[in-house]
PDB file of C-alpha atoms in Angstrom:
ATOM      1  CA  UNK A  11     -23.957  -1.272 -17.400  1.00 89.00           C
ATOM      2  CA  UNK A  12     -24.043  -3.150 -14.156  1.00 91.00           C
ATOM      3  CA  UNK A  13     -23.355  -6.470 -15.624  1.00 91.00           C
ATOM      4  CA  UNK A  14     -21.035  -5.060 -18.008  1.00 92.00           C
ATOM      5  CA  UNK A  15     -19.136  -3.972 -14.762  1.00 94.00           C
ATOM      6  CA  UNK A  16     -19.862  -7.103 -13.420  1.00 94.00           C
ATOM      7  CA  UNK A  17     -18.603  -8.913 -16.198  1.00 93.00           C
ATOM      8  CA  UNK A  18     -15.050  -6.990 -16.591  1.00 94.00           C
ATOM      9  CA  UNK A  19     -14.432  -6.957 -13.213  1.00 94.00           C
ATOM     10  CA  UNK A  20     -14.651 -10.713 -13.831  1.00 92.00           C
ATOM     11  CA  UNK A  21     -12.156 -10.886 -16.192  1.00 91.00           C
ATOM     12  CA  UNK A  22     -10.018  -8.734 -14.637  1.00 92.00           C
ATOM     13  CA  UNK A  23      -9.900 -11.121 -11.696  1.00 90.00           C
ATOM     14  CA  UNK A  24      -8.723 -14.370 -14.029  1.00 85.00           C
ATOM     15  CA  UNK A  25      -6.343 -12.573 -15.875  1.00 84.00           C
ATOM     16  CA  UNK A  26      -4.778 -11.216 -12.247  1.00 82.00           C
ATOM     17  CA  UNK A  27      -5.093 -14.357  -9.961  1.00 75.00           C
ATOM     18  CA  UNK A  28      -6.412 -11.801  -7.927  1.00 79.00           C
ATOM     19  CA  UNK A  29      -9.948 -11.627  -5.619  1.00 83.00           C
ATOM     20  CA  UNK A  30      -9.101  -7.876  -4.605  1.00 88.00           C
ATOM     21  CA  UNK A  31     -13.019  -7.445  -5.676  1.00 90.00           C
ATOM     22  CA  UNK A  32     -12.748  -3.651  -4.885  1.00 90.00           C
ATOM     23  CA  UNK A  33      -9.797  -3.023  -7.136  1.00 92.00           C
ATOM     24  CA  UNK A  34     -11.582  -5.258  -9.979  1.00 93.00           C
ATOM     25  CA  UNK A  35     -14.391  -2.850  -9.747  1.00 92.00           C
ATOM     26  CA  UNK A  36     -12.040   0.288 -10.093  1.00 91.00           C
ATOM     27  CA  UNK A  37     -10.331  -1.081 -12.859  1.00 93.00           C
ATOM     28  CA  UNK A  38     -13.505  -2.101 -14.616  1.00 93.00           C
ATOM     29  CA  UNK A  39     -15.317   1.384 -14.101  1.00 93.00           C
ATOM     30  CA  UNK A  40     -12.209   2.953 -15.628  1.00 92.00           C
ATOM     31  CA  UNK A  41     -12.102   0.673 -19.009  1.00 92.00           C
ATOM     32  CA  UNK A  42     -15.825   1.309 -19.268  1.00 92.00           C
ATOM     33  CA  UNK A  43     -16.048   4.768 -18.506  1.00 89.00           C
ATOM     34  CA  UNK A  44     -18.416   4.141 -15.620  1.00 86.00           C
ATOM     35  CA  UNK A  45     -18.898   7.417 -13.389  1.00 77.00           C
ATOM     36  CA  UNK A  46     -22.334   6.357 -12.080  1.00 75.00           C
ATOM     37  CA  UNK A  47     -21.291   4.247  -8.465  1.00 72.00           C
ATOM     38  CA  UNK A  48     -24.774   3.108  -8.282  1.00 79.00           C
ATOM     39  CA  UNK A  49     -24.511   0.769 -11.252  1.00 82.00           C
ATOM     40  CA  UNK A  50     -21.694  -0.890  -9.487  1.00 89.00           C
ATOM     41  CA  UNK A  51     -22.041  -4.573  -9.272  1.00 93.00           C
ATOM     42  CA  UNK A  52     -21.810  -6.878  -5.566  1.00 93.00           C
ATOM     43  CA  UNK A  53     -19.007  -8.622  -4.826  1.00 93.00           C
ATOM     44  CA  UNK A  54     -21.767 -11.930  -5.841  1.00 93.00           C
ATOM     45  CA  UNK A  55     -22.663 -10.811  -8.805  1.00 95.00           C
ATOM     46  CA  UNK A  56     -19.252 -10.658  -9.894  1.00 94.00           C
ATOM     47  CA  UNK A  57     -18.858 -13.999  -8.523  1.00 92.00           C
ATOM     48  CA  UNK A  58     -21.404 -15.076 -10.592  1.00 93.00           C
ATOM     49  CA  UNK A  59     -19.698 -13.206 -13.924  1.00 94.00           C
ATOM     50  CA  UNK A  60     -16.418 -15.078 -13.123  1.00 91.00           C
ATOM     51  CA  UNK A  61     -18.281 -18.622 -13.181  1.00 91.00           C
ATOM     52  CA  UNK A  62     -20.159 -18.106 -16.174  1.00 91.00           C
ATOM     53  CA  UNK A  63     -17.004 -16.638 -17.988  1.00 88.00           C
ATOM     54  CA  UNK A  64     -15.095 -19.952 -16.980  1.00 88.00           C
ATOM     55  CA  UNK A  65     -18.047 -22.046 -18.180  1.00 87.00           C
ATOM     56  CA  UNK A  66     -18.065 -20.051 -21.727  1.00 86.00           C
ATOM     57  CA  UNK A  67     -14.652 -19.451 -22.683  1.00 83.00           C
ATOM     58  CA  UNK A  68     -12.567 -21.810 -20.245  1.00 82.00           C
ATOM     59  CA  UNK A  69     -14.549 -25.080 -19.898  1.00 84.00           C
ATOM     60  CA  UNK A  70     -11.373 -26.892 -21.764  1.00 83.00           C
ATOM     61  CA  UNK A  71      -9.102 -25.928 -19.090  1.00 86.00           C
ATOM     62  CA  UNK A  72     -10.561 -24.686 -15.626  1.00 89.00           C
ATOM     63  CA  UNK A  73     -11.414 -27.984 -14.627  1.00 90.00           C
ATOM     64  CA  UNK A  74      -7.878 -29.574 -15.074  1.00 91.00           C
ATOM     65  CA  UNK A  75      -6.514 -26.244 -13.503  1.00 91.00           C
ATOM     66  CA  UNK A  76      -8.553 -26.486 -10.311  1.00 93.00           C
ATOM     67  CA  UNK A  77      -7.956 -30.134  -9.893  1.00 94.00           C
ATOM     68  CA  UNK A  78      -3.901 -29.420  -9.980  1.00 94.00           C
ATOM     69  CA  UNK A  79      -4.782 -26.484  -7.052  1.00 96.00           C
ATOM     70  CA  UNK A  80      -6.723 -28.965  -5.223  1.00 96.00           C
ATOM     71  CA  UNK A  81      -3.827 -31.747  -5.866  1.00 96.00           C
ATOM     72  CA  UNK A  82      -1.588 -29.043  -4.476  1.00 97.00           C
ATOM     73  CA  UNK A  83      -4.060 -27.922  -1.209  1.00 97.00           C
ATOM     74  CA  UNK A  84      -3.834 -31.392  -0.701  1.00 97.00           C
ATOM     75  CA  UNK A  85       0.051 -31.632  -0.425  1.00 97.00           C
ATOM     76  CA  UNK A  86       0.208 -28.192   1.807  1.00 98.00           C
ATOM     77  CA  UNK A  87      -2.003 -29.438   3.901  1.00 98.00           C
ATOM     78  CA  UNK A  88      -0.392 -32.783   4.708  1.00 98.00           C
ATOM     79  CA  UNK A  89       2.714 -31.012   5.131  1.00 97.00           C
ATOM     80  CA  UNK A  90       1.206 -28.588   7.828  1.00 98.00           C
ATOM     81  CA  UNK A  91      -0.613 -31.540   9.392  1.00 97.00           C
ATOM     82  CA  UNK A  92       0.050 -30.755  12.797  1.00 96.00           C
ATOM     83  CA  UNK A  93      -1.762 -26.859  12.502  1.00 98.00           C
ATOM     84  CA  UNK A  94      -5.095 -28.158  11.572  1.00 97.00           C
ATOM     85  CA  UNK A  95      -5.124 -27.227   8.006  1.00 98.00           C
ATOM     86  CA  UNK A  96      -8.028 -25.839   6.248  1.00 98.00           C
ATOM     87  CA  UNK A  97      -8.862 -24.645   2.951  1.00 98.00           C
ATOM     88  CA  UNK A  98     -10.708 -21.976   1.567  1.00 98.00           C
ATOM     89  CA  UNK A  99     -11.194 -19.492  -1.165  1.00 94.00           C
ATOM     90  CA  UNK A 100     -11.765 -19.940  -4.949  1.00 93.00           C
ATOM     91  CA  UNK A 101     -10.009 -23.241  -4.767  1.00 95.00           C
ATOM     92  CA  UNK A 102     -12.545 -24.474  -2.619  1.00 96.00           C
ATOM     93  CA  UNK A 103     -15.390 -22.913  -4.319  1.00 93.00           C
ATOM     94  CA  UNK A 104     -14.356 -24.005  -7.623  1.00 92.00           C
ATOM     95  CA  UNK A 105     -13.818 -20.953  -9.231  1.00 91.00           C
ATOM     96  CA  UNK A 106     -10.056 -21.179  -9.255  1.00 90.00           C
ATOM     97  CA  UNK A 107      -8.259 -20.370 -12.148  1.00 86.00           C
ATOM     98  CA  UNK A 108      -4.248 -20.838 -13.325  1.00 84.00           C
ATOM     99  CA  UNK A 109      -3.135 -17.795 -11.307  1.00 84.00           C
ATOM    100  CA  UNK A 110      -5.168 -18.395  -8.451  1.00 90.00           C
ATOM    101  CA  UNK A 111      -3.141 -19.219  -5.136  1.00 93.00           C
ATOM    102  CA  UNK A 112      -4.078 -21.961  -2.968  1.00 97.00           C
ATOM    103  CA  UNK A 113      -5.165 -20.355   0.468  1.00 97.00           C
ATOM    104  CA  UNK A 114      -5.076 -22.150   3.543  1.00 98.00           C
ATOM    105  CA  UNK A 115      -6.144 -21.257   7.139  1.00 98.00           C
ATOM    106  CA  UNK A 116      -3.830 -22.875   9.978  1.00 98.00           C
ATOM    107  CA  UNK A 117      -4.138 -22.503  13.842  1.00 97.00           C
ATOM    108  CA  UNK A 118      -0.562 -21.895  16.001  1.00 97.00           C
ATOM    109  CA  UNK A 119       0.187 -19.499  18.863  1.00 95.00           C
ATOM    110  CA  UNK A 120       4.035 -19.493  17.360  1.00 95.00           C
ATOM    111  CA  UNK A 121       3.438 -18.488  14.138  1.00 94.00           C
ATOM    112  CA  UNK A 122       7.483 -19.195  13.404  1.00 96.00           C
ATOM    113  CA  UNK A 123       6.632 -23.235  14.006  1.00 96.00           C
ATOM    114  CA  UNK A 124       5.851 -22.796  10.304  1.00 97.00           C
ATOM    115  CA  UNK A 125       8.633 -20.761   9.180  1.00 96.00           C
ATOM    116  CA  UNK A 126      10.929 -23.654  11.095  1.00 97.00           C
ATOM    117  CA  UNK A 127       9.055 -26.243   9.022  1.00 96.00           C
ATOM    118  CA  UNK A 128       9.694 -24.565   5.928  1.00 97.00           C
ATOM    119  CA  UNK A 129      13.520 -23.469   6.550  1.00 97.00           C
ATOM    120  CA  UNK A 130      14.263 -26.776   7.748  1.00 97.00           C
ATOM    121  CA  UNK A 131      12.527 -28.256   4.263  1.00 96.00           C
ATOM    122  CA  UNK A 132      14.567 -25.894   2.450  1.00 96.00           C
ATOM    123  CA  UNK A 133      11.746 -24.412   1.186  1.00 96.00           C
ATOM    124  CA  UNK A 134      12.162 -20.569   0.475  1.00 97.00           C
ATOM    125  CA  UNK A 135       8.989 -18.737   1.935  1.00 98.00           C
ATOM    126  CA  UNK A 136       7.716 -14.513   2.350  1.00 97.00           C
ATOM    127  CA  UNK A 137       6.361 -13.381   5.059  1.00 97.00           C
ATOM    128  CA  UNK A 138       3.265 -11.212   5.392  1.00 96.00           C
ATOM    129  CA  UNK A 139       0.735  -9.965   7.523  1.00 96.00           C
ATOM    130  CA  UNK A 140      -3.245 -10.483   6.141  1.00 96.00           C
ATOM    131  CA  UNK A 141      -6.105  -8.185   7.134  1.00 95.00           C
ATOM    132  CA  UNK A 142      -9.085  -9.805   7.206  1.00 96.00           C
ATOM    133  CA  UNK A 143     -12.900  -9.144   8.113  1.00 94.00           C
ATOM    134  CA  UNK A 144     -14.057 -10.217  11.141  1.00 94.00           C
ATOM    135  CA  UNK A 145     -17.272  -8.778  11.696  1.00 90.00           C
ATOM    136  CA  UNK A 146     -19.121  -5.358  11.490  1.00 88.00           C
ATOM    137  CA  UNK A 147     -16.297  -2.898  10.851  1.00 87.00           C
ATOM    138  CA  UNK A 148     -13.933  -4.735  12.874  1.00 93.00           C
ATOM    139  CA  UNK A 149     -10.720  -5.774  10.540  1.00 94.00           C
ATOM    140  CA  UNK A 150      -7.718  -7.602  12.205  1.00 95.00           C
ATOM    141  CA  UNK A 151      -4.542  -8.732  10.871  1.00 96.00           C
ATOM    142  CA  UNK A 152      -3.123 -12.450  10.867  1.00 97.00           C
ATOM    143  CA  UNK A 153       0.254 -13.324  10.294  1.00 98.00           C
ATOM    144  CA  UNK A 154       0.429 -15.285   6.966  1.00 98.00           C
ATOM    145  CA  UNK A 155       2.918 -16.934   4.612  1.00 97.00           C
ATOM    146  CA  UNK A 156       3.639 -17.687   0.861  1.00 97.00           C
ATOM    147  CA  UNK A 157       5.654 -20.225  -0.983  1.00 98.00           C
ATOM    148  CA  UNK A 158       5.346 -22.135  -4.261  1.00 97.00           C
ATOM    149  CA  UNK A 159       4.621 -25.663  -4.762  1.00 95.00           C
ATOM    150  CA  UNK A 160       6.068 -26.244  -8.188  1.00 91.00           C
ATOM    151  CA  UNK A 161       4.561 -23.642 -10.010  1.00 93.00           C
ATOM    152  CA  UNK A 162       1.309 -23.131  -7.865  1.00 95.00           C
ATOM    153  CA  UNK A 163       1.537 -20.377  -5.351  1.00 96.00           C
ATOM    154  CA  UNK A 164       0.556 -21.359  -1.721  1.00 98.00           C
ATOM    155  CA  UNK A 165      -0.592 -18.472   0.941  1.00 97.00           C
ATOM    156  CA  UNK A 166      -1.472 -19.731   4.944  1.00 98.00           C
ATOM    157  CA  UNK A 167      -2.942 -17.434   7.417  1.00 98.00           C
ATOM    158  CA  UNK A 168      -2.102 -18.410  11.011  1.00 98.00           C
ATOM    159  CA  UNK A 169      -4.449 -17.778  13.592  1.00 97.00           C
ATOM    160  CA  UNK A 170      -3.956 -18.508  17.166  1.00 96.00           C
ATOM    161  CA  UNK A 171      -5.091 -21.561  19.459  1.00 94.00           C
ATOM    162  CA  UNK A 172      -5.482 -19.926  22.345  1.00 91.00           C
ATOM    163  CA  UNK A 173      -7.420 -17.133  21.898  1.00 88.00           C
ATOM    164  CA  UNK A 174     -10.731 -17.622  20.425  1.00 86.00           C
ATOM    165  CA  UNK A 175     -11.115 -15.979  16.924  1.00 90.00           C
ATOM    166  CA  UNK A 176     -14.433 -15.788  15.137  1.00 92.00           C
ATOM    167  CA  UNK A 177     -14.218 -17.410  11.177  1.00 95.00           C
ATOM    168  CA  UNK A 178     -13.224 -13.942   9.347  1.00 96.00           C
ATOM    169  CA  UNK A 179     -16.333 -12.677   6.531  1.00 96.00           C
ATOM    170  CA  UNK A 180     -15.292 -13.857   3.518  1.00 94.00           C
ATOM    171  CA  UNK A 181     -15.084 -10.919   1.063  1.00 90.00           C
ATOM    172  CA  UNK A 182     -17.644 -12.626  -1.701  1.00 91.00           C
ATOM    173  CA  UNK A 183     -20.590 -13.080   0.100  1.00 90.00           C
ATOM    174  CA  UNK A 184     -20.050 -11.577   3.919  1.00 91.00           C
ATOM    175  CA  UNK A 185     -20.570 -14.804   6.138  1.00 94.00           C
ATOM    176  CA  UNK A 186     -17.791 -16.499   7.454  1.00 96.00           C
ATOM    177  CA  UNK A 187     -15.970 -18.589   5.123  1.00 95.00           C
ATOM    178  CA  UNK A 188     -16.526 -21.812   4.605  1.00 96.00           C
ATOM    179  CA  UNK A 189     -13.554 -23.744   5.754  1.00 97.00           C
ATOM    180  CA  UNK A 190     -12.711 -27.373   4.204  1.00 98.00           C
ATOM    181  CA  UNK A 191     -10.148 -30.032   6.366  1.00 98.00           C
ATOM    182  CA  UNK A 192      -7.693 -32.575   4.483  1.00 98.00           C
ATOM    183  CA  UNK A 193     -10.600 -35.259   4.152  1.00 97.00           C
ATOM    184  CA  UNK A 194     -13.203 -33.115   2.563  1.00 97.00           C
ATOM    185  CA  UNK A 195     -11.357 -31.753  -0.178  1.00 97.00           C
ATOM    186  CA  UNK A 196      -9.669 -35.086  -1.042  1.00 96.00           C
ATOM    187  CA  UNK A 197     -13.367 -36.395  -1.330  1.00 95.00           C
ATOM    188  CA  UNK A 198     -13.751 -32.966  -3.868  1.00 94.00           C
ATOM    189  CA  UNK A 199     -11.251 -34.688  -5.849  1.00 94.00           C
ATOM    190  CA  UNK A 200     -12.554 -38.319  -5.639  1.00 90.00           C
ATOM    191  CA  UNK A 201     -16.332 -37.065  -6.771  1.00 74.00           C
ATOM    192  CA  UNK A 202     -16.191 -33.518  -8.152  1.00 67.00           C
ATOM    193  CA  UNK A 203     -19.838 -33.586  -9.555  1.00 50.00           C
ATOM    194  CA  UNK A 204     -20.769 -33.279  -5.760  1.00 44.00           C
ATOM    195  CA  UNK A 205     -21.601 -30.014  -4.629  1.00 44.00           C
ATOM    196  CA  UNK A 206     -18.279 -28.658  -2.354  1.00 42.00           C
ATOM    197  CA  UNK A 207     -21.648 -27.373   0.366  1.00 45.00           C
ATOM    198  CA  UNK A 208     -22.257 -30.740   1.041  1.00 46.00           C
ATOM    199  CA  UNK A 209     -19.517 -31.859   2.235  1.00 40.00           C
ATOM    200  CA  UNK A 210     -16.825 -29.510   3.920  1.00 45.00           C
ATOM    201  CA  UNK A 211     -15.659 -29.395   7.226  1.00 42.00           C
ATOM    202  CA  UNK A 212     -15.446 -26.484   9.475  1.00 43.00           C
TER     203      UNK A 212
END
């Protein structure tokens, strides 16, 4: 049952875009009648579910979706130059799918240098606030923002310059996300039989 969990919360994840890994689990305990809690899969091991799925039933077209996210991280992160751009997430990881949003952590103290960027591109925007883990219990929120390259959905998390945050816990594994600049992921694209571990950037 736990990798039948494991498994449908996997799916439920591709099909969504989504890596809400708590409301994958909900959703996959419901469709499978699951009461037990103890059979519920880790975050990982859904991880894990979601790559081998993509290897068996996607390996035509994951590939040439994650390279167009990359192609795209690549653009946003050019454009936002001047924040220190840095990208993380499934796109990074490789486990991006179609509906999976490029995510990029930026550095300001004037978050609304980015909404001027953007107004003054013409480029329409939302803005949001993102609650992330930082470490223990401790949560805090970020001021982020979404827009669409083409059809690929975009989503930046500001945090400041001056005041020293730690990397927030990312929600797979529980360490601090691994955080790739500009030249690393371009080299992701140049040789993507290369492990992305071996060569990001903090």
């Amino acid at each position: 049952m736990r990798l039948r969990l494991a498994e449908e919360a996997a799916r439920i994840l591709i099909d969504s875009g989504s890596r809400d890994f708590a409301l994958a689990k909900r959703k996959a305990a419901e469709h499978l009648n699951a009461q037990d809690t103890r059979q519920m899969p880790s975050n990982q091991e859904i991880e894990q579910a979601l790559a081998a799925y993509q290897r068996l039933f996607r390996s035509n077209q994951q590939p040439q979706h994650l390279r167009a996210l990359r192609e795209t991280a690549c653009a946003a992160m050019r454009f936002f130059t001047d924040f220190q751009p840095r990208l993380v997430g499934p796109v990074l990881s490789g486990t991006a799918d179609i509906n999976t949003p490029v995510s990029l952590h930026v550095f300001s103290d004037t978050p609304e240098e980015l909404s001027l960027l953007l107004i003054a591109r013409q480029i329409p925007f939302e803005t949001m606030d993102k609650r992330l883990h930082i470490r223990d219990e401790l949560y805090q929120s970020f001021p982020a923002l979404s827009f669409f390259v083409q059809e690929h959905k975009v989503e930046v998390i500001i945090f400041p310059v001056s005041k020293r945050v730690p990397t927030p816990l990312s929600p797979v594994d529980g360490k601090p996300f691994k955080r790739a600049t500009l030249e690393a992921v371009l080299a992701l694209l140049e040789e993507e039989t290369l492990p992305y571990s071996d060569i990001i950037g903090g």
